[in-house]
XYZ file of C-alpha atoms in Angstrom:
700
model
C -0.888 55.861 -29.578
C -2.909 54.448 -26.733
C -5.097 52.597 -29.201
C -2.067 51.078 -30.928
C -0.527 49.778 -27.705
C -0.442 45.970 -27.815
C -2.617 44.305 -25.215
C -0.940 41.583 -23.163
C -1.835 38.100 -24.351
C -3.497 35.595 -22.039
C -0.201 33.710 -21.963
C 1.721 36.764 -20.790
C -0.870 37.419 -18.090
C -0.379 33.860 -16.831
C 3.404 34.048 -16.679
C 3.733 35.673 -13.229
C 1.484 32.914 -11.852
C 4.092 30.219 -12.408
C 6.566 32.026 -10.131
C 3.915 32.506 -7.462
C 3.096 28.782 -7.578
C 6.781 27.867 -7.313
C 7.301 30.223 -4.369
C 4.223 28.822 -2.628
C 5.513 25.262 -2.930
C 8.953 26.258 -1.682
C 7.329 27.678 1.454
C 5.070 24.610 1.878
C 8.016 22.231 1.478
C 10.181 24.117 3.979
C 7.360 23.934 6.512
C 6.497 20.301 5.752
C 9.934 18.690 6.003
C 10.390 19.096 9.803
C 6.860 17.831 10.496
C 7.316 14.906 8.106
C 10.476 13.885 9.947
C 8.464 13.534 13.152
C 5.996 11.037 11.680
C 7.553 8.102 13.639
C 6.595 9.938 16.837
C 2.892 9.266 16.220
C 3.208 5.647 15.069
C 1.130 3.482 17.407
C 3.489 0.811 18.702
C 1.146 -1.008 21.101
C 0.583 -4.647 20.208
C -3.153 -4.130 20.768
C -3.414 -1.228 18.321
C -4.453 -3.288 15.307
C -7.126 -5.377 16.999
C -10.536 -5.458 15.313
C -13.185 -3.084 16.512
C -15.937 -4.625 18.638
C -14.241 -8.001 19.153
C -13.896 -9.757 22.517
C -10.108 -9.501 22.368
C -10.366 -5.754 21.823
C -12.740 -5.456 24.782
C -10.231 -7.303 26.978
C -7.533 -4.818 25.959
C -9.803 -1.864 26.717
C -10.596 -3.245 30.170
C -6.862 -3.517 30.922
C -6.821 0.120 32.021
C -8.954 -0.869 35.037
C -6.261 -3.215 36.358
C -3.028 -2.294 38.183
C -0.245 -2.229 35.620
C -2.690 -1.649 32.774
C -2.111 -3.536 29.540
C 0.652 -6.106 29.835
C 2.771 -7.874 27.238
C 4.861 -10.423 29.120
C 8.413 -11.092 28.103
C 9.209 -14.752 28.721
C 12.839 -15.798 28.944
C 13.371 -19.532 28.511
C 16.600 -21.215 29.621
C 17.202 -24.687 28.180
C 19.973 -27.234 28.715
C 19.501 -30.610 27.012
C 21.311 -32.469 29.802
C 19.275 -30.780 32.551
C 19.578 -27.383 34.209
C 22.447 -26.830 36.633
C 22.934 -24.711 39.711
C 24.766 -22.160 37.543
C 21.764 -22.031 35.198
C 19.398 -21.391 38.119
C 21.727 -18.698 39.434
C 21.742 -17.034 35.994
C 17.929 -16.979 35.865
C 17.713 -15.596 39.405
C 20.290 -12.896 38.604
C 18.209 -11.860 35.586
C 15.085 -11.684 37.753
C 16.748 -9.235 40.156
C 18.364 -7.162 37.397
C 15.098 -6.795 35.455
C 12.961 -5.694 38.418
C 13.211 -1.959 37.474
C 11.953 -2.723 33.945
C 8.971 -4.840 34.962
C 5.426 -3.533 35.432
C 4.965 -5.683 38.524
C 6.574 -8.351 40.632
C 8.598 -10.961 38.731
C 7.858 -14.465 39.979
C 10.822 -16.818 40.598
C 11.947 -18.900 37.611
C 9.634 -21.866 37.033
C 11.349 -25.212 36.268
C 9.928 -27.565 33.655
C 8.659 -31.003 34.535
C 11.526 -32.694 32.708
C 14.155 -30.655 34.563
C 15.700 -29.330 31.344
C 14.302 -25.790 31.262
C 13.572 -22.717 33.344
C 11.008 -20.054 32.522
C 11.156 -16.447 33.710
C 8.057 -14.324 32.998
C 8.604 -10.549 33.159
C 5.408 -8.431 33.090
C 5.966 -5.453 30.760
C 3.668 -2.517 30.066
C 2.173 -2.769 26.567
C 2.718 0.774 25.351
C 4.796 2.596 22.738
C 8.016 1.782 24.650
C 7.413 -1.981 24.733
C 10.150 -2.734 22.199
C 12.683 -0.684 24.178
C 11.914 -2.546 27.399
C 11.937 -5.891 25.601
C 15.389 -5.035 24.243
C 16.636 -4.439 27.785
C 15.269 -7.841 28.803
C 16.990 -9.512 25.854
C 20.288 -7.746 26.509
C 20.264 -8.737 30.179
C 19.381 -12.360 29.397
C 22.352 -12.616 27.034
C 24.893 -11.447 29.597
C 27.164 -13.986 31.324
C 25.360 -17.037 29.935
C 26.872 -20.324 31.221
C 28.385 -22.509 28.500
C 25.885 -24.910 26.969
C 22.789 -23.001 28.131
C 20.418 -21.774 25.405
C 18.569 -18.560 26.288
C 15.723 -17.064 24.242
C 13.246 -14.231 24.760
C 9.710 -15.043 23.608
C 6.147 -14.182 24.533
C 4.300 -11.049 23.318
C 7.242 -8.791 24.217
C 9.700 -10.979 22.321
C 7.467 -10.914 19.253
C 7.131 -7.115 19.453
C 10.917 -6.789 19.636
C 11.403 -8.993 16.570
C 8.954 -6.855 14.606
C 10.662 -3.666 15.812
C 14.039 -5.015 14.713
C 12.610 -5.935 11.315
C 11.312 -2.407 10.732
C 14.422 -0.650 12.076
C 16.020 1.506 9.374
C 13.909 -0.216 6.698
C 11.887 2.889 5.773
C 14.921 4.909 4.655
C 16.343 1.979 2.709
C 13.011 1.405 0.973
C 12.726 5.066 0.032
C 16.233 5.088 -1.463
C 15.574 1.911 -3.456
C 12.252 3.328 -4.651
C 13.881 6.533 -5.888
C 16.603 4.582 -7.697
C 14.106 2.301 -9.435
C 11.822 5.163 -10.459
C 14.837 7.076 -11.766
C 15.965 4.082 -13.831
C 12.523 3.677 -15.417
C 12.290 7.401 -16.200
C 15.767 7.468 -17.738
C 14.859 4.565 -20.018
C 11.514 6.170 -20.870
C 12.699 9.680 -21.711
C 16.391 9.103 -22.455
C 16.962 12.559 -21.024
C 19.605 13.392 -18.426
C 17.415 16.051 -16.778
C 13.716 15.417 -17.418
C 13.560 12.480 -14.989
C 14.302 14.855 -12.122
C 10.935 16.601 -12.317
C 8.676 13.584 -11.606
C 11.036 12.407 -8.848
C 11.178 15.849 -7.207
C 7.402 16.200 -7.395
C 6.874 12.744 -5.904
C 9.359 13.462 -3.107
C 7.600 16.739 -2.254
C 4.206 15.005 -2.342
C 5.534 12.392 0.084
C 6.917 15.029 2.458
C 3.655 16.953 2.437
C 1.659 13.756 2.976
C 3.851 12.682 5.885
C 3.544 16.131 7.437
C -0.256 16.125 7.178
C -0.438 12.595 8.614
C 1.854 13.607 11.488
C -0.242 16.668 12.321
C -3.477 14.678 12.219
C -1.931 11.936 14.323
C -0.597 14.435 16.835
C -3.591 16.717 17.156
C -6.620 14.843 15.770
C -6.047 11.308 17.023
C -5.427 9.747 13.581
C -4.230 6.171 14.087
C -0.882 5.477 12.357
C 0.153 1.818 12.427
C 3.566 0.192 12.180
C 4.414 -0.513 8.534
C 2.099 2.215 7.236
C 4.975 4.356 5.960
C 6.272 1.576 3.690
C 2.931 1.284 1.888
C 2.576 5.077 1.836
C 6.008 5.462 0.196
C 5.058 3.038 -2.568
C 1.604 4.531 -3.076
C 2.613 8.204 -3.157
C 5.734 7.709 -5.260
C 3.968 5.416 -7.685
C 0.813 7.414 -8.182
C 2.550 10.829 -8.251
C 4.950 9.614 -10.925
C 2.052 8.129 -12.918
C 0.219 11.447 -12.935
C 3.418 13.263 -13.851
C 4.040 10.914 -16.789
C 0.522 11.432 -18.085
C 0.802 15.209 -17.880
C 4.282 15.199 -19.464
C 3.047 13.111 -22.382
C 0.097 15.419 -23.013
C 2.287 18.510 -22.659
C 4.759 17.103 -25.188
C 1.901 16.611 -27.650
C 0.620 20.140 -27.177
C 4.103 21.660 -27.565
C 4.019 20.361 -31.145
C 0.664 22.036 -31.687
C 1.243 25.439 -30.060
C 4.109 27.897 -30.477
C 3.718 29.218 -26.933
C 4.551 26.770 -24.148
C 2.155 28.500 -21.736
C -0.729 27.884 -24.131
C 0.474 24.306 -24.611
C 0.477 23.726 -20.871
C -2.993 25.268 -20.487
C -4.391 22.881 -23.097
C -2.487 19.911 -21.644
C -3.821 20.632 -18.176
C -7.375 21.014 -19.461
C -7.287 17.705 -21.317
C -5.390 15.753 -18.669
C -7.414 17.103 -15.750
C -10.461 14.857 -16.199
C -8.684 11.462 -16.333
C -6.153 12.412 -13.644
C -8.838 13.779 -11.309
C -11.002 10.720 -11.974
C -8.012 8.518 -11.190
C -7.388 10.314 -7.914
C -11.078 10.085 -7.051
C -11.133 6.370 -7.841
C -8.095 5.536 -5.723
C -8.868 7.854 -2.804
C -12.546 6.878 -2.588
C -11.554 3.230 -2.912
C -9.164 3.654 -0.006
C -11.799 5.452 2.046
C -13.976 2.344 1.685
C -11.603 0.898 4.288
C -13.388 3.038 6.870
C -15.997 0.274 6.810
C -13.323 -2.246 7.841
C -13.048 -3.848 11.271
C -9.294 -4.498 11.147
C -7.307 -1.703 12.755
C -4.607 -1.629 10.070
C -7.151 -1.613 7.239
C -9.210 1.100 8.918
C -6.131 3.284 9.398
C -4.859 2.842 5.850
C -8.031 4.328 4.344
C -7.689 8.012 5.307
C -3.870 7.966 5.278
C -3.755 6.487 1.773
C -6.372 8.958 0.540
C -4.288 11.836 1.917
C -1.293 10.511 -0.026
C -3.236 10.247 -3.287
C -4.672 13.754 -2.987
C -1.238 15.091 -2.058
C 0.229 13.605 -5.223
C -2.621 15.008 -7.315
C -2.256 18.563 -5.984
C 1.532 18.631 -6.377
C 1.540 17.211 -9.902
C -1.261 19.455 -11.147
C 0.209 22.674 -9.717
C 3.954 22.484 -9.072
C 4.896 20.346 -12.071
C 3.187 22.636 -14.642
C 4.882 25.664 -13.080
C 8.314 24.022 -13.255
C 7.785 22.900 -16.844
C 6.809 26.323 -18.179
C 9.577 28.010 -16.171
C 12.241 25.684 -17.541
C 10.981 25.739 -21.130
C 11.238 23.192 -23.918
C 14.917 22.423 -23.344
C 13.986 20.235 -20.348
C 13.108 17.505 -22.895
C 16.646 17.562 -24.337
C 17.863 15.807 -26.422
C 14.416 15.073 -27.932
C 12.967 18.588 -27.732
C 9.377 18.856 -29.065
C 9.070 21.885 -31.368
C 6.053 23.552 -32.852
C 5.078 21.804 -36.063
C 7.057 18.639 -35.413
C 5.435 15.489 -36.774
C 5.911 12.250 -34.769
C 8.159 9.918 -36.712
C 6.515 6.742 -37.987
C 4.270 4.403 -36.102
C 5.261 2.931 -32.778
C 4.876 -0.572 -31.368
C 1.475 0.216 -29.882
C 0.145 1.147 -33.312
C 1.307 -2.229 -34.607
C -0.282 -4.021 -31.652
C -3.514 -2.148 -32.288
C -3.626 -3.204 -35.950
C -3.094 -6.851 -35.021
C -5.809 -6.696 -32.362
C -8.163 -5.012 -34.834
C -7.747 -7.859 -37.334
C -9.667 -10.350 -35.127
C -10.809 -8.566 -31.957
C -13.259 -11.233 -30.740
C -10.702 -14.013 -30.977
C -8.184 -11.786 -29.156
C -10.347 -10.942 -26.164
C -11.762 -14.455 -25.811
C -8.238 -15.893 -25.944
C -7.008 -13.246 -23.523
C -9.724 -14.029 -21.005
C -8.867 -17.725 -21.332
C -5.268 -16.927 -20.377
C -6.457 -14.952 -17.351
C -8.743 -17.815 -16.396
C -5.879 -20.298 -16.557
C -3.761 -18.136 -14.277
C -6.703 -17.587 -11.928
C -7.019 -21.355 -11.529
C -3.993 -21.136 -9.260
C -6.197 -19.532 -6.601
C -7.994 -22.846 -6.065
C -5.088 -24.168 -4.018
C -4.512 -21.125 -1.806
C -4.002 -21.643 1.907
C -4.849 -18.511 3.896
C -3.611 -17.514 7.322
C 0.062 -17.326 8.245
C 1.060 -18.535 11.679
C 3.284 -16.490 13.973
C 6.354 -18.483 12.973
C 6.099 -17.153 9.409
C 5.212 -13.541 10.194
C 8.793 -12.597 9.281
C 10.608 -13.946 6.239
C 13.369 -15.277 8.515
C 12.659 -17.355 11.618
C 12.641 -14.833 14.493
C 14.262 -15.509 17.836
C 10.914 -15.339 19.641
C 9.588 -18.174 17.467
C 12.558 -20.356 18.396
C 11.909 -19.494 22.041
C 8.257 -20.448 21.700
C 9.237 -23.825 20.245
C 11.511 -24.407 23.229
C 8.656 -23.581 25.599
C 6.346 -25.972 23.765
C 8.896 -28.756 24.144
C 9.152 -28.369 27.928
C 5.903 -26.694 29.095
C 2.200 -26.779 28.157
C 1.759 -25.578 24.578
C 0.139 -22.260 25.429
C 2.577 -21.158 28.108
C 4.401 -18.692 25.863
C 1.241 -16.830 24.894
C -1.545 -17.433 27.422
C -5.088 -16.221 26.898
C -6.388 -13.399 29.031
C -9.840 -13.761 30.547
C -11.747 -10.907 32.193
C -14.918 -11.533 34.173
C -17.048 -10.066 36.904
C -18.360 -13.480 38.008
C -16.366 -15.223 40.735
C -17.559 -18.624 39.481
C -16.100 -18.110 36.021
C -12.585 -19.140 37.106
C -13.746 -22.652 37.989
C -15.683 -22.976 34.745
C -12.605 -21.906 32.774
C -10.332 -24.250 34.711
C -12.622 -27.237 34.019
C -13.020 -26.506 30.304
C -11.403 -29.065 27.917
C -8.036 -27.970 26.553
C -7.142 -25.700 29.505
C -3.880 -26.607 31.289
C -4.252 -24.144 34.140
C -5.532 -20.736 35.233
C -2.977 -18.488 36.897
C -2.123 -14.929 37.973
C -5.593 -13.741 39.055
C -5.596 -9.927 39.321
C -8.545 -7.893 40.620
C -9.381 -4.576 38.999
C -8.779 -1.322 40.845
C -12.483 -1.025 41.677
C -12.739 -4.690 42.698
C -15.513 -5.449 40.199
C -13.515 -7.462 37.668
C -10.891 -10.197 37.736
C -8.321 -10.951 35.051
C -6.729 -14.399 34.625
C -4.020 -15.867 32.462
C -5.350 -19.029 30.829
C -2.699 -21.497 29.659
C -3.899 -23.981 27.038
C -2.600 -27.479 26.462
C -2.079 -26.868 22.745
C 0.289 -24.397 21.008
C -1.375 -21.019 20.358
C -1.402 -21.312 16.543
C -2.831 -24.830 16.447
C -6.326 -25.891 15.476
C -6.724 -27.507 18.894
C -6.101 -24.147 20.581
C -8.678 -22.476 18.335
C -11.239 -25.137 19.211
C -10.485 -24.658 22.922
C -11.131 -20.905 22.659
C -14.414 -21.450 20.833
C -15.522 -23.842 23.585
C -14.520 -21.381 26.293
C -16.522 -18.593 24.672
C -19.539 -20.849 24.328
C -19.311 -22.457 27.794
C -18.314 -19.338 29.770
C -20.389 -16.504 28.275
C -19.896 -14.341 31.378
C -16.177 -13.907 30.596
C -14.363 -12.151 27.740
C -11.305 -13.853 26.229
C -8.501 -12.036 24.445
C -4.841 -12.151 23.490
C -3.021 -15.105 21.896
C -5.320 -17.561 20.095
C -8.436 -15.553 20.955
C -6.971 -12.479 19.310
C -5.987 -14.492 16.231
C -9.544 -15.826 15.869
C -10.957 -12.307 16.145
C -8.499 -11.075 13.534
C -9.542 -13.838 11.144
C -13.213 -12.978 11.643
C -12.501 -9.274 11.092
C -10.543 -9.952 7.920
C -13.383 -12.080 6.564
C -15.815 -9.259 7.384
C -13.615 -6.703 5.654
C -13.420 -8.785 2.478
C -17.206 -9.194 2.404
C -17.881 -5.492 2.968
C -14.985 -3.543 1.476
C -14.587 -5.387 -1.834
C -18.181 -4.693 -3.029
C -17.842 -1.073 -1.871
C -14.629 -0.606 -3.850
C -16.173 -2.112 -6.979
C -19.197 0.146 -6.606
C -17.080 3.278 -6.189
C -14.879 2.429 -9.172
C -17.897 1.741 -11.358
C -19.640 4.990 -10.395
C -16.510 7.066 -11.115
C -16.052 5.423 -14.512
C -19.699 5.945 -15.434
C -19.478 9.602 -14.437
C -16.275 10.155 -16.423
C -17.188 8.232 -19.572
C -20.926 8.985 -19.484
C -21.512 5.394 -20.534
C -22.494 2.084 -18.977
C -21.106 -0.694 -21.179
C -17.518 0.561 -21.220
C -17.252 0.891 -17.408
C -18.732 -2.573 -16.870
C -16.323 -4.158 -19.335
C -13.319 -2.315 -17.889
C -14.158 -3.270 -14.304
C -14.728 -6.854 -15.384
C -11.280 -7.076 -16.996
C -9.584 -5.572 -13.957
C -11.270 -8.057 -11.617
C -10.241 -10.896 -13.940
C -6.634 -9.650 -13.940
C -6.706 -9.528 -10.124
C -7.623 -13.194 -9.821
C -5.075 -14.078 -12.501
C -2.357 -12.192 -10.620
C -3.437 -13.783 -7.332
C -3.163 -17.265 -8.844
C 0.258 -16.547 -10.354
C 1.491 -14.934 -7.141
C 0.380 -17.901 -5.051
C 2.427 -20.251 -7.261
C 5.459 -18.027 -6.662
C 4.852 -17.823 -2.918
C 4.436 -21.575 -2.578
C 7.134 -22.887 -4.880
C 9.736 -20.087 -5.039
C 9.468 -18.134 -1.779
C 8.480 -21.164 0.271
C 5.624 -19.440 2.122
C 3.185 -22.010 3.544
C 0.153 -19.705 3.286
C -1.122 -16.323 2.182
C -1.465 -13.742 4.918
C -5.166 -13.149 5.451
C -4.769 -9.411 4.844
C -3.075 -9.782 1.463
C -6.181 -10.709 -0.513
C -7.986 -7.504 0.482
C -4.948 -5.223 0.194
C -4.064 -6.709 -3.175
C -7.607 -6.304 -4.442
C -7.827 -2.714 -3.255
C -4.569 -1.591 -4.852
C -4.935 -3.606 -8.038
C -8.515 -2.620 -8.766
C -8.198 1.033 -7.759
C -4.795 1.490 -9.405
C -5.349 -0.956 -12.263
C -8.493 0.879 -13.310
C -6.330 4.002 -13.630
C -4.530 2.787 -16.733
C -7.724 1.595 -18.362
C -9.294 4.904 -17.404
C -6.459 6.833 -19.087
C -6.782 4.650 -22.194
C -10.573 4.672 -22.493
C -10.910 8.398 -21.819
C -8.394 9.064 -24.625
C -10.229 6.639 -26.921
C -13.424 8.546 -26.189
C -11.726 11.820 -27.086
C -10.299 10.420 -30.329
C -13.547 8.654 -31.263
C -15.404 11.970 -31.086
C -13.158 13.285 -33.846
C -12.356 10.247 -35.973
C -15.015 7.609 -35.317
C -15.031 4.628 -33.003
C -12.651 2.199 -34.728
C -10.057 4.853 -35.541
C -10.473 6.301 -32.048
C -9.643 2.972 -30.418
C -6.494 2.506 -32.490
C -5.365 6.108 -32.151
C -6.045 6.126 -28.415
C -3.978 2.970 -27.926
C -1.152 4.303 -30.069
C -0.976 7.661 -28.286
C -1.239 6.381 -24.719
C 0.639 3.088 -25.078
C 4.096 4.382 -24.256
C 3.192 6.609 -21.332
C 0.845 4.106 -19.695
C 3.428 1.340 -20.043
C 6.035 3.552 -18.399
C 3.588 4.437 -15.633
C 2.858 0.752 -15.078
C 6.569 -0.024 -14.802
C 7.004 2.762 -12.254
C 4.083 1.584 -10.121
C 5.172 -2.049 -10.324
C 8.688 -1.044 -9.284
C 7.527 1.019 -6.309
C 5.351 -1.774 -4.954
C 7.961 -4.370 -5.864
C 10.313 -2.668 -3.412
C 8.110 -4.060 -0.631
C 9.500 -7.441 -1.625
C 12.803 -6.661 0.103
C 11.098 -6.133 3.462
C 11.507 -8.784 6.167
C 7.739 -8.792 6.824
C 6.024 -11.651 4.971
C 2.743 -9.752 4.567
C 4.557 -6.802 2.954
C 6.485 -9.103 0.606
C 3.256 -10.767 -0.492
C 1.458 -7.456 -1.055
C 4.417 -6.102 -3.041
C 4.737 -9.151 -5.287
C 0.982 -9.475 -5.855
C 0.433 -5.803 -6.742
C 3.531 -5.684 -8.968
C 2.445 -8.777 -10.888
C -1.081 -7.444 -11.192
C -0.008 -4.020 -12.439
C 2.324 -5.517 -15.049
C -0.343 -7.964 -16.201
C -2.948 -5.232 -16.388
C -0.634 -2.745 -18.109
C 0.888 -4.955 -20.797
C -1.881 -7.476 -21.419
C -5.297 -6.398 -20.197
C -5.046 -2.708 -21.055
C -3.057 -3.139 -24.283
C -4.794 -6.213 -25.720
C -8.061 -7.230 -24.063
C -9.660 -3.806 -23.522
C -9.001 -2.561 -27.096
C -10.279 -5.883 -28.449
C -13.483 -5.571 -26.405
C -13.925 -1.957 -27.540
C -13.446 -2.898 -31.182
C -15.745 -5.922 -30.974
C -18.477 -3.956 -29.218
C -18.244 -1.112 -31.720
C -20.164 2.107 -30.950
C -22.243 0.101 -28.453
C -19.166 0.377 -26.224
C -20.422 3.889 -25.334
C -24.060 2.916 -24.717
C -26.309 4.649 -23.799
C -24.409 7.684 -25.143
C -24.294 8.158 -28.900
C -20.852 8.603 -30.416
C -20.151 9.719 -33.960
C -17.148 10.829 -35.934
C -16.597 14.558 -36.076
C -14.181 16.901 -37.753
C -10.792 17.318 -36.031
C -10.664 20.091 -33.470
C -9.135 23.431 -34.370
C -5.375 23.248 -34.050
C -4.816 20.113 -36.093
C -4.786 16.413 -35.671
C -3.766 15.202 -32.227
C -1.416 12.640 -33.697
C 0.267 14.571 -36.520
C 0.185 18.101 -35.139
C -0.648 21.367 -36.956
C 1.051 22.748 -39.998
C 4.577 23.976 -39.211
C 5.183 27.676 -38.549
C 5.324 29.649 -41.729
C 7.977 32.191 -40.757
C 11.386 32.155 -39.111
C 9.943 34.339 -36.372
C 7.389 31.665 -35.640
C 10.142 29.093 -35.383
C 12.070 31.344 -33.010
C 9.037 31.682 -30.765
C 8.608 27.899 -30.793
C 12.013 27.460 -29.199
C 10.664 29.090 -26.060
């Protein structure tokens, strides 16, 4: 009797594991949600937080701690009356000065009249810390109270700009998350035409985002991880997009295996084994690409590297553990109404099979013509203007920009945003004062130890002008014993840092992507061709996006950070879809030969990769509704690039290159056709179950 007792199958031994995995993720989620909700507490709100490492402007900010009052971000209230200021206007400015004394980080000087008698300027020194926006709001609220008729009052200066940015980001994160979920849901409903299946990728992505936010909060709170303003918007798009992509890939493979195996646990085991390599390679590509940002000088770029990598790995772990557990717990019915059953044969040939046959007819003509199209689109990059001024930082004209224009009309151009100079040489002040382009030097402040002096340097020209940039370069050359920061000096340092980051990070990203592809495919030609097509699609998307920005959105220039961010996301994420395609082609070519493998790989992966591309394009496209110009440009560029790569490069150019290259596509590895693996053809499935009992088991 003991000998006749049936031994438990491997599938039955695995079944308790799914409940343990589900319970583990319930506990993790319950613990993560409160920590994730506290992520805004560790966001670095200081205006100096994103300055480039090692620059003069950054050094000036670091030295601020040695001065009474520390780092300052003045709030400048400008009062303008076209017919000339009145006694009531002067009384209003004086009343504001007294009322704002408790908010200021030092003594507020009396209102300064303009030379033309039409304006007054009140400069309030404010501490540049995480509460800057709150204090700036108090200044704005006070300045708007009891304003005499006909007097225009605006808050500008660094504090006014910080307040405008804070207002732009207020409540935007929740709105973006809701829009992202709705768009992802719509794409999944169209893809699966199931009233329930769409929930699983969305739930997994939401949990991945909560876990990521919790980890980022804990690292920011206890390990000093820098979290910048606007980081959560990019993180939402990245985690939701990439988690859903991985979920779609696993779901597609699981659906295939359900037709080949009567037991869903066995089907999931096979699906996980075959999906693990491309999904893990994808996660490695994106996360390592993001970590290349650790070589960046820009504060925002440097911070995005580890935070983005945490998000990618969070999505990978959730999708490869929680999603399989949920799928085997729920059973085949989750695919209703199109439930995959053991022995089912896919009906007919889909659109991607037809596309593959047309590409195969003349592959060289197809890929040459395709590259010509990309080249034509990339020609649009020749007219790009780079570097947005402060007036176009937000999509709408902010109040602080209007205030700065009023200051420029009635005071020296740099009054709203003076330079800061720090020196230990008493003679430096005279050298600065006598330098061309300097209107005046004011507000000298000695350091607490008496070794340094800090000045405000007001330039003749507006801070964003070429004349102001030239004046700063002359100052740095003529007065080497002083460090210059803030305003135009900070903008120059940012531009230099962004140029450095493009020179350093872009080659690193390309190198990482190429190494991962070579390791996965065990080939050299295929990775080189794939990377080449992705780079070509990036420049094509950049050219097309610039035409939209210039002629539809009305942006005068491309933010200097967009080119690098767009390249990083498009290359790292765009390679994903080609990686999924080429790894499947490699698998099919091993069984059916190279030509058949290319066509079968395209036919099998076409639908799921297209859906994944739509999801990723939608999640990044949501950034287009933000009021921050840089975010809008990143969202539009990445969305265009993903769509172009998904529906043109991956579906047309890459298969054409693979077909034209033939087996040399896998050089130096040798590929040859082999017999189909045990279990039947991957496209048609195995023979149907022979008995009713087998069919009954397949329903599970």
